[in-house]
mmCIF file of C-alpha atoms in Angstrom:
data_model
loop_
_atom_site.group_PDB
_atom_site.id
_atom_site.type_symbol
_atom_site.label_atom_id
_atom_site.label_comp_id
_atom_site.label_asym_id
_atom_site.label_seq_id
_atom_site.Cartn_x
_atom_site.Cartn_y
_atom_site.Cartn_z
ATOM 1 C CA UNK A 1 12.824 69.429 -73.829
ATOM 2 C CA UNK A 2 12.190 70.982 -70.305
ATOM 3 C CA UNK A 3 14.566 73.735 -69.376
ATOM 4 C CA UNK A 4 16.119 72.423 -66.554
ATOM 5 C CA UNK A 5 16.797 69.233 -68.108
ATOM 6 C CA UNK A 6 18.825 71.057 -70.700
ATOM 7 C CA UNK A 7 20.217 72.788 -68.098
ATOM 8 C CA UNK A 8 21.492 69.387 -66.692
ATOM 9 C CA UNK A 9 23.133 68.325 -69.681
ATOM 10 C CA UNK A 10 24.745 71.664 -70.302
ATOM 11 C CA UNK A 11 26.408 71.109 -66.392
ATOM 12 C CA UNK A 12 27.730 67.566 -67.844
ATOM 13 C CA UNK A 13 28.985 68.634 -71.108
ATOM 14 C CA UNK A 14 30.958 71.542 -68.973
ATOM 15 C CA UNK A 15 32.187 68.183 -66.776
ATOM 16 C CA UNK A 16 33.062 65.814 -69.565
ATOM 17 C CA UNK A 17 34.994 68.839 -71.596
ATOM 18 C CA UNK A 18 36.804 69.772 -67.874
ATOM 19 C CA UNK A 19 37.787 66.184 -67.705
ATOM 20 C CA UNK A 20 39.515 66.435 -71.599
ATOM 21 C CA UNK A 21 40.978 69.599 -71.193
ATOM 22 C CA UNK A 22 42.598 68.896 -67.603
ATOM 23 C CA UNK A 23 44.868 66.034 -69.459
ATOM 24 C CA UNK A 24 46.198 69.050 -72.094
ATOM 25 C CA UNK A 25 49.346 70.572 -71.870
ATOM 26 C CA UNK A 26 48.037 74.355 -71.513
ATOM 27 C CA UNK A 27 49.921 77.439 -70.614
ATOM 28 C CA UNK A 28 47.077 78.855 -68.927
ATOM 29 C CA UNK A 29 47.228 80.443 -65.563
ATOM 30 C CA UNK A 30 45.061 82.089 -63.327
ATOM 31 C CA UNK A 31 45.352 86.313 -63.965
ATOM 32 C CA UNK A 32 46.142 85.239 -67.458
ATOM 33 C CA UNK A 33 43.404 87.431 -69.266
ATOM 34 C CA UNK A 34 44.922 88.123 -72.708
ATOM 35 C CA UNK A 35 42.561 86.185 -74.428
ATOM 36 C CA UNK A 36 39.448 87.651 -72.261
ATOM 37 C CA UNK A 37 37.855 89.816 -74.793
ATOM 38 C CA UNK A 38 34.586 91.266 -75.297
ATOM 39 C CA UNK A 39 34.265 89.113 -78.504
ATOM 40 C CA UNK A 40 32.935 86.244 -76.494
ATOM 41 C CA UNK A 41 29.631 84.544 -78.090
ATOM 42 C CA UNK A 42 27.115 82.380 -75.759
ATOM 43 C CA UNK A 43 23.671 80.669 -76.084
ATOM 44 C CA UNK A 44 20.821 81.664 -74.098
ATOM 45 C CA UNK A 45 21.041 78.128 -72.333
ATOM 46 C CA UNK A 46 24.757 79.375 -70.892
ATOM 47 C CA UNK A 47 23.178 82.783 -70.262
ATOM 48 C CA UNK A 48 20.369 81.554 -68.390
ATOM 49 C CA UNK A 49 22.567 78.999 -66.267
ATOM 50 C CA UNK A 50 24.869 81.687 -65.266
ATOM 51 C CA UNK A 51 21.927 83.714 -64.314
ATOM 52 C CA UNK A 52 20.827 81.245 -62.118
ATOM 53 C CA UNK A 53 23.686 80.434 -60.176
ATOM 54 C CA UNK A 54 24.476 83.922 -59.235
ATOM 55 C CA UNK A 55 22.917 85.760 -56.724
ATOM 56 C CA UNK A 56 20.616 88.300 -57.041
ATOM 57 C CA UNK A 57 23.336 91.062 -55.738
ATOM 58 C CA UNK A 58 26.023 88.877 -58.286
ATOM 59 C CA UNK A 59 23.529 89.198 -61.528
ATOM 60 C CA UNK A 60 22.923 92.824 -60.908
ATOM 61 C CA UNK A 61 26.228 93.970 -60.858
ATOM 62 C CA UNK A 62 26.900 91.758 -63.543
ATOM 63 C CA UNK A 63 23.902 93.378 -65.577
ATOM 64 C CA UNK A 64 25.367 97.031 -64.542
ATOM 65 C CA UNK A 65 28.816 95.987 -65.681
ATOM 66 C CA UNK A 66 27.434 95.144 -69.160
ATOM 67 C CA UNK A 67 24.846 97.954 -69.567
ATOM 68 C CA UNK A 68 27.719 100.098 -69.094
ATOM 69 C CA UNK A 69 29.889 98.524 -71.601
ATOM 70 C CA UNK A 70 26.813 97.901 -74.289
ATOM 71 C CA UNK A 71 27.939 100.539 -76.673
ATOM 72 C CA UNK A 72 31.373 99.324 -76.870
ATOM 73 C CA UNK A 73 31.824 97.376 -80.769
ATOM 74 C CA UNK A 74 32.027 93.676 -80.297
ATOM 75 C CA UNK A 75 31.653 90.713 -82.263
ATOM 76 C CA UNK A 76 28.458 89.819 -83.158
ATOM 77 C CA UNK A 77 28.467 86.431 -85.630
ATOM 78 C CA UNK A 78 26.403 86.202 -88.579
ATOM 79 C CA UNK A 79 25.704 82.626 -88.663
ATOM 80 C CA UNK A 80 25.678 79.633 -85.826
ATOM 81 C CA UNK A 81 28.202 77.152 -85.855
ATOM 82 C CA UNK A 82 25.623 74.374 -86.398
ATOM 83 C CA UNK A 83 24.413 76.403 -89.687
ATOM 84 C CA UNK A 84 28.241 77.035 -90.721
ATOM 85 C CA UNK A 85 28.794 73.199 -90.711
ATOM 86 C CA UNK A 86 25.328 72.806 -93.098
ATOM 87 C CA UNK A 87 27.152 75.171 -95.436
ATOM 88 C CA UNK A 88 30.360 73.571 -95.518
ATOM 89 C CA UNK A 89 28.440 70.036 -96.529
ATOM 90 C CA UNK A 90 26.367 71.886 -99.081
ATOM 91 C CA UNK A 91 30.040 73.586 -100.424
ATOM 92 C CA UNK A 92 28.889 77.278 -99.413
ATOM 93 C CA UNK A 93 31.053 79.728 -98.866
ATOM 94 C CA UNK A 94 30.749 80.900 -95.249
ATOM 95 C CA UNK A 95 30.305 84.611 -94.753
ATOM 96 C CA UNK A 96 32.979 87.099 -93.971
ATOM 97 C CA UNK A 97 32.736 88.190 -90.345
ATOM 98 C CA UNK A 98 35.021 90.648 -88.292
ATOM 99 C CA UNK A 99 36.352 89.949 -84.781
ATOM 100 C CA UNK A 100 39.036 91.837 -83.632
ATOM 101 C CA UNK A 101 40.622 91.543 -79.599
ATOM 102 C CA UNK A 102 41.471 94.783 -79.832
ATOM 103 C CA UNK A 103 37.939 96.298 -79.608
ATOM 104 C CA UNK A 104 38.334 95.546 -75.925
ATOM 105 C CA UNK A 105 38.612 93.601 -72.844
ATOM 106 C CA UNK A 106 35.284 91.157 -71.308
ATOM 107 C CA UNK A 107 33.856 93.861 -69.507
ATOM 108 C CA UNK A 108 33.917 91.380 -66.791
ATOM 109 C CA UNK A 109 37.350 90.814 -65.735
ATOM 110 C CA UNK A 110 38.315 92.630 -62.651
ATOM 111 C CA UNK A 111 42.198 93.309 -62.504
ATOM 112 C CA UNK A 112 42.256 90.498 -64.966
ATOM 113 C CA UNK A 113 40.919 87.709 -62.990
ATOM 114 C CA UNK A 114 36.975 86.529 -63.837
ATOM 115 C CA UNK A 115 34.993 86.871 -60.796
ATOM 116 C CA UNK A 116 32.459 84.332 -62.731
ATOM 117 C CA UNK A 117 35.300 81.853 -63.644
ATOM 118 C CA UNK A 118 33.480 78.537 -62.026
ATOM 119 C CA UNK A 119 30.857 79.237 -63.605
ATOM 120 C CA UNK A 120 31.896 81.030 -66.918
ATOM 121 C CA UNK A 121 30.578 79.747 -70.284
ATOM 122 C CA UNK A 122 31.651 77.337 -72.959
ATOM 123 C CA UNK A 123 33.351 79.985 -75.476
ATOM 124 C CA UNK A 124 35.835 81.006 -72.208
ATOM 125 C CA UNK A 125 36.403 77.125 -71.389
ATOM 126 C CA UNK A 126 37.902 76.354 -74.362
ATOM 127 C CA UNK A 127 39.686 79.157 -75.399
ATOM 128 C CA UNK A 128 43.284 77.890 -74.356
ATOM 129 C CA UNK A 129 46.708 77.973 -75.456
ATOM 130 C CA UNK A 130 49.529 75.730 -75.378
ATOM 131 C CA UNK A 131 52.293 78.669 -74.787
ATOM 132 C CA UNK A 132 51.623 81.930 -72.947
ATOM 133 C CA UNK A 133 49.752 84.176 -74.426
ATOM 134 C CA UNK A 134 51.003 87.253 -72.522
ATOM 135 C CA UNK A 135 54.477 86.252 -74.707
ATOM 136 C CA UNK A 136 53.312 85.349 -78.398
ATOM 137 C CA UNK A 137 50.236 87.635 -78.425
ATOM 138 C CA UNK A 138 48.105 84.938 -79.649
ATOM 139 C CA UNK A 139 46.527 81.740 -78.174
ATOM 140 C CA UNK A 140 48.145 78.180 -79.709
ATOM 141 C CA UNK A 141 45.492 75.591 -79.765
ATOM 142 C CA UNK A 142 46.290 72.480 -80.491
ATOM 143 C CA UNK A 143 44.051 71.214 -84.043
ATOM 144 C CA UNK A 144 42.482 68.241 -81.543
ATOM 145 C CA UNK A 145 40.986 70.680 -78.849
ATOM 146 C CA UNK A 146 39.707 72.547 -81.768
ATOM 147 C CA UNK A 147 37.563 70.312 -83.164
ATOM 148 C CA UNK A 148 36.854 69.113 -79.418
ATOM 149 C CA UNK A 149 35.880 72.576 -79.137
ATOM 150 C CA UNK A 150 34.079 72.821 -81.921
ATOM 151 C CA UNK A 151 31.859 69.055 -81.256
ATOM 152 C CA UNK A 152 30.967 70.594 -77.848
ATOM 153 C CA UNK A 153 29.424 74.055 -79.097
ATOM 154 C CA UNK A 154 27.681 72.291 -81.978
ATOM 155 C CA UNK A 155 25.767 70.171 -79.015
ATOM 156 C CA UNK A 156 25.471 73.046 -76.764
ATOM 157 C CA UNK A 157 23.855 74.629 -79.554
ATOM 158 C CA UNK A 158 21.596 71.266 -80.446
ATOM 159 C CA UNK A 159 20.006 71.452 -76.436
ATOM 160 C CA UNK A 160 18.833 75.184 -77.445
ATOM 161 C CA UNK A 161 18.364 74.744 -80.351
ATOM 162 C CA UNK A 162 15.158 76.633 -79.783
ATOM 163 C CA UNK A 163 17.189 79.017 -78.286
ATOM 164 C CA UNK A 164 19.427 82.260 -79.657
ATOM 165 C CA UNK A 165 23.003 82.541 -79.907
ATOM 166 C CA UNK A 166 24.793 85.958 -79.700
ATOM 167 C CA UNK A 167 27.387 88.095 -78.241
ATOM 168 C CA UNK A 168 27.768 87.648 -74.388
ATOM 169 C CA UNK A 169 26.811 91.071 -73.905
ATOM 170 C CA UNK A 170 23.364 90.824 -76.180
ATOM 171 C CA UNK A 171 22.611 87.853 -74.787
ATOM 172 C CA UNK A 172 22.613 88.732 -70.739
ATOM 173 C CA UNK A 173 21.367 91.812 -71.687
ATOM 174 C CA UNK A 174 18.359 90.066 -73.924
ATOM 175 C CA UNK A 175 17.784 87.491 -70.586
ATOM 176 C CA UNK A 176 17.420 90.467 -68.365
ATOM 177 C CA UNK A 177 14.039 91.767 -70.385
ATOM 178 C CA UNK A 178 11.280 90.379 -67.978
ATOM 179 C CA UNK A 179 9.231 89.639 -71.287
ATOM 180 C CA UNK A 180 12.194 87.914 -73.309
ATOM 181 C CA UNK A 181 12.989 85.682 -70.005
ATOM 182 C CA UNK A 182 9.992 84.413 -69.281
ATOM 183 C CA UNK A 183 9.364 83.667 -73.299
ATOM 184 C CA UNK A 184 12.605 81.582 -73.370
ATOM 185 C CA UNK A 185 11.520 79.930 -70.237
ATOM 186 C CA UNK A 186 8.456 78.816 -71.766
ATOM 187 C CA UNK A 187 9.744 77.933 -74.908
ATOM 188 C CA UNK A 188 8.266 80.289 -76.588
ATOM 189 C CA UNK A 189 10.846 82.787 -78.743
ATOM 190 C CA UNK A 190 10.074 83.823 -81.840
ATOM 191 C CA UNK A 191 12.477 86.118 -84.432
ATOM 192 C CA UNK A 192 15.466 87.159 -82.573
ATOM 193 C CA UNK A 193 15.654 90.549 -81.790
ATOM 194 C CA UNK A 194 19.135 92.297 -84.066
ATOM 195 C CA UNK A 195 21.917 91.004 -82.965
ATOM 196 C CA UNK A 196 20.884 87.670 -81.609
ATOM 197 C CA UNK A 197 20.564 84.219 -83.966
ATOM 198 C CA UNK A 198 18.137 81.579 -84.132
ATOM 199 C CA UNK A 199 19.920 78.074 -83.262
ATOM 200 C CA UNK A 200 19.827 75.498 -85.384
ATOM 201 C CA UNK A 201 19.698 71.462 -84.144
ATOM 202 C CA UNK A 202 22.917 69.526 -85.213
ATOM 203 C CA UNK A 203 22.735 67.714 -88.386
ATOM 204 C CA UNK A 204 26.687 67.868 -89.261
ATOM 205 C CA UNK A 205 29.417 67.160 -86.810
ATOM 206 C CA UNK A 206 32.960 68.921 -87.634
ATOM 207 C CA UNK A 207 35.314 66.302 -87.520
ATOM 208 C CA UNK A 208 38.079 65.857 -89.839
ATOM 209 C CA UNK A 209 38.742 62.373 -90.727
ATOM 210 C CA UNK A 210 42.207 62.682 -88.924
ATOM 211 C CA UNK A 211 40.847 62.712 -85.389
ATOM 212 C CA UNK A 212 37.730 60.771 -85.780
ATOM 213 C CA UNK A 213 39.294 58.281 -83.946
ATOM 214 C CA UNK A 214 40.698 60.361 -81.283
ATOM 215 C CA UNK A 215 37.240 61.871 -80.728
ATOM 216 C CA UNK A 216 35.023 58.719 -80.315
ATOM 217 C CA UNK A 217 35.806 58.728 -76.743
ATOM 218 C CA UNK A 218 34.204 61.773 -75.988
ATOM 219 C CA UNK A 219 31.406 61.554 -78.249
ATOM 220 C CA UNK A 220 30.480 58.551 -76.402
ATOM 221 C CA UNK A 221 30.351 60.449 -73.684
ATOM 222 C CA UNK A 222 28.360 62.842 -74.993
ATOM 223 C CA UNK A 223 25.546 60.484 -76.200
ATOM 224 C CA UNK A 224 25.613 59.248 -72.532
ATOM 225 C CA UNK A 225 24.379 62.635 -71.136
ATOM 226 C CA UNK A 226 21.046 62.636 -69.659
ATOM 227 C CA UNK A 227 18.733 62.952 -66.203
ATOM 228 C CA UNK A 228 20.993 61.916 -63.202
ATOM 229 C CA UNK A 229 18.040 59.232 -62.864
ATOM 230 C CA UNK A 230 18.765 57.574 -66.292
ATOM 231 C CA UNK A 231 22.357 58.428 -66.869
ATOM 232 C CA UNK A 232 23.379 55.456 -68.904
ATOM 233 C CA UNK A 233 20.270 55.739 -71.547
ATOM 234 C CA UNK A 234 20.529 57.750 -74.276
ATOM 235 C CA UNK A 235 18.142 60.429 -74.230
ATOM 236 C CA UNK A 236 15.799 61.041 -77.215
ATOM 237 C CA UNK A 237 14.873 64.737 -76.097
ATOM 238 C CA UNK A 238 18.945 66.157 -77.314
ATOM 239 C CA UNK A 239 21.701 63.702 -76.524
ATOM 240 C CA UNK A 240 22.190 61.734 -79.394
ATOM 241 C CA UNK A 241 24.319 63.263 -82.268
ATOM 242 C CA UNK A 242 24.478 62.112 -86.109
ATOM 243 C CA UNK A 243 26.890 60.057 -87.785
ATOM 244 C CA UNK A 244 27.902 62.305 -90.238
ATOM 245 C CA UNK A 245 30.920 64.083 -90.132
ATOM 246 C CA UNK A 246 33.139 66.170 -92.683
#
């Protein structure tokens, strides 16, 4: 699938999930950084639509900001999402990972408000609580919006799926290489480089049986996704998504 069209759907999947999470009861307020941490995991297809809607003077400060902060310890995951849910249907145990907010704040907040906020990725769109965080020291999602949450990142993943998935930090950083750009670009990646993953397409959706029905809605939506010319067909190249759920 051409880049820019997967860059296309990616802007409608932000819309569709903006248009869910707007009808939520959230606590969250603007200056409300608590859950801002430098934990946050992307795909290159969020990386490289961020990097093209800032400007050049934007990305380099943004680049500086995370050079600076690039031997800080961070999360780095050990599997995708997509391959977690092909171990839960095979019954394998997922791995043990470590993610702790207290290794630090995004490196990008400035006196805690996001200077990239309209245009920030998926893993900072849906990380929302229904009480102050600030107060209970932990975000309250409601079980819906997680598995909301979790039906959007398995398709964000699906559209790169010939993509990587890392830390924010690797990821930018990996998208600034001239060489690594222009190979994603071109579809061409091979091995990721330590500390990045391979995506995997979506075979699996994560859906309890409980809000199947609740869901439907929005996976229609989904499925609807494609060129602004052809918006009501389903398209072949990424925007359908299986049947099967757990």
């Amino acid at each position: 699938m051409d880049l820019d069209l997967r860059l296309e759907l990616l802007d409608q999947l932000y819309t569709i999930y903006g248009d869910f999470i707007r009808r939520q009861p959230l606590a969250c307020t603007k200056g409300c950084s608590q859950c801002c941490t430098c934990n946050l995991t992307v795909t290159t297809l969020e990386g490289e639509y961020l990097r093209r809607k800032l400007s050049p003077e934007q990305h380099d400060e943004l680049v500086q900001r995370l050079i600076s902060a690039a031997d800080r310890r961070r999360y780095r995951p050990t599997v995708t999402l997509n391959r977690l849910a092909d171990m839960c249907v095979r019954g394998e145990d997922p791995p043990e990972e470590e993610n702790d907010p207290d290794w630090g704040a995004c490196p990008v907040l400035k006196d805690d408000i996001c200077p990239l906020y309209n245009l920030r990725p998926f893993g900072c769109r849906c990380m929302v609580s229904r009480r102050d965080c600030r107060q209970t020291g932990y975000a309250e999602i409601d079980p819906l919006v997680l598995t909301v949450n979790d039906l959007f990142l398995q398709h964000i993943e699906h559209i790169d799926a010939k993509g990587y998935s890392g830390n924010f930090t690797d990821v930018l950083l990996f998208l600034d290489q001239r060489q690594a750009l222009a190979s994603y670009q071109q579809g061409q990646l091979g091995t990721p480089p330590q500390g990045l993953l391979a995506n995997q397409p979506l075979f699996s959706l994560m859906i309890p049986p409980e809000h199947r029905e609740a869901v439907a809605p929005i996976l229609k939506a989904i499925r609807a996704i494609g060129p602004a010319d052809k918006r009501h067909s389903k398209s072949s190249s990424g925007s359908k998504s299986p049947e099967r759920t757990r």
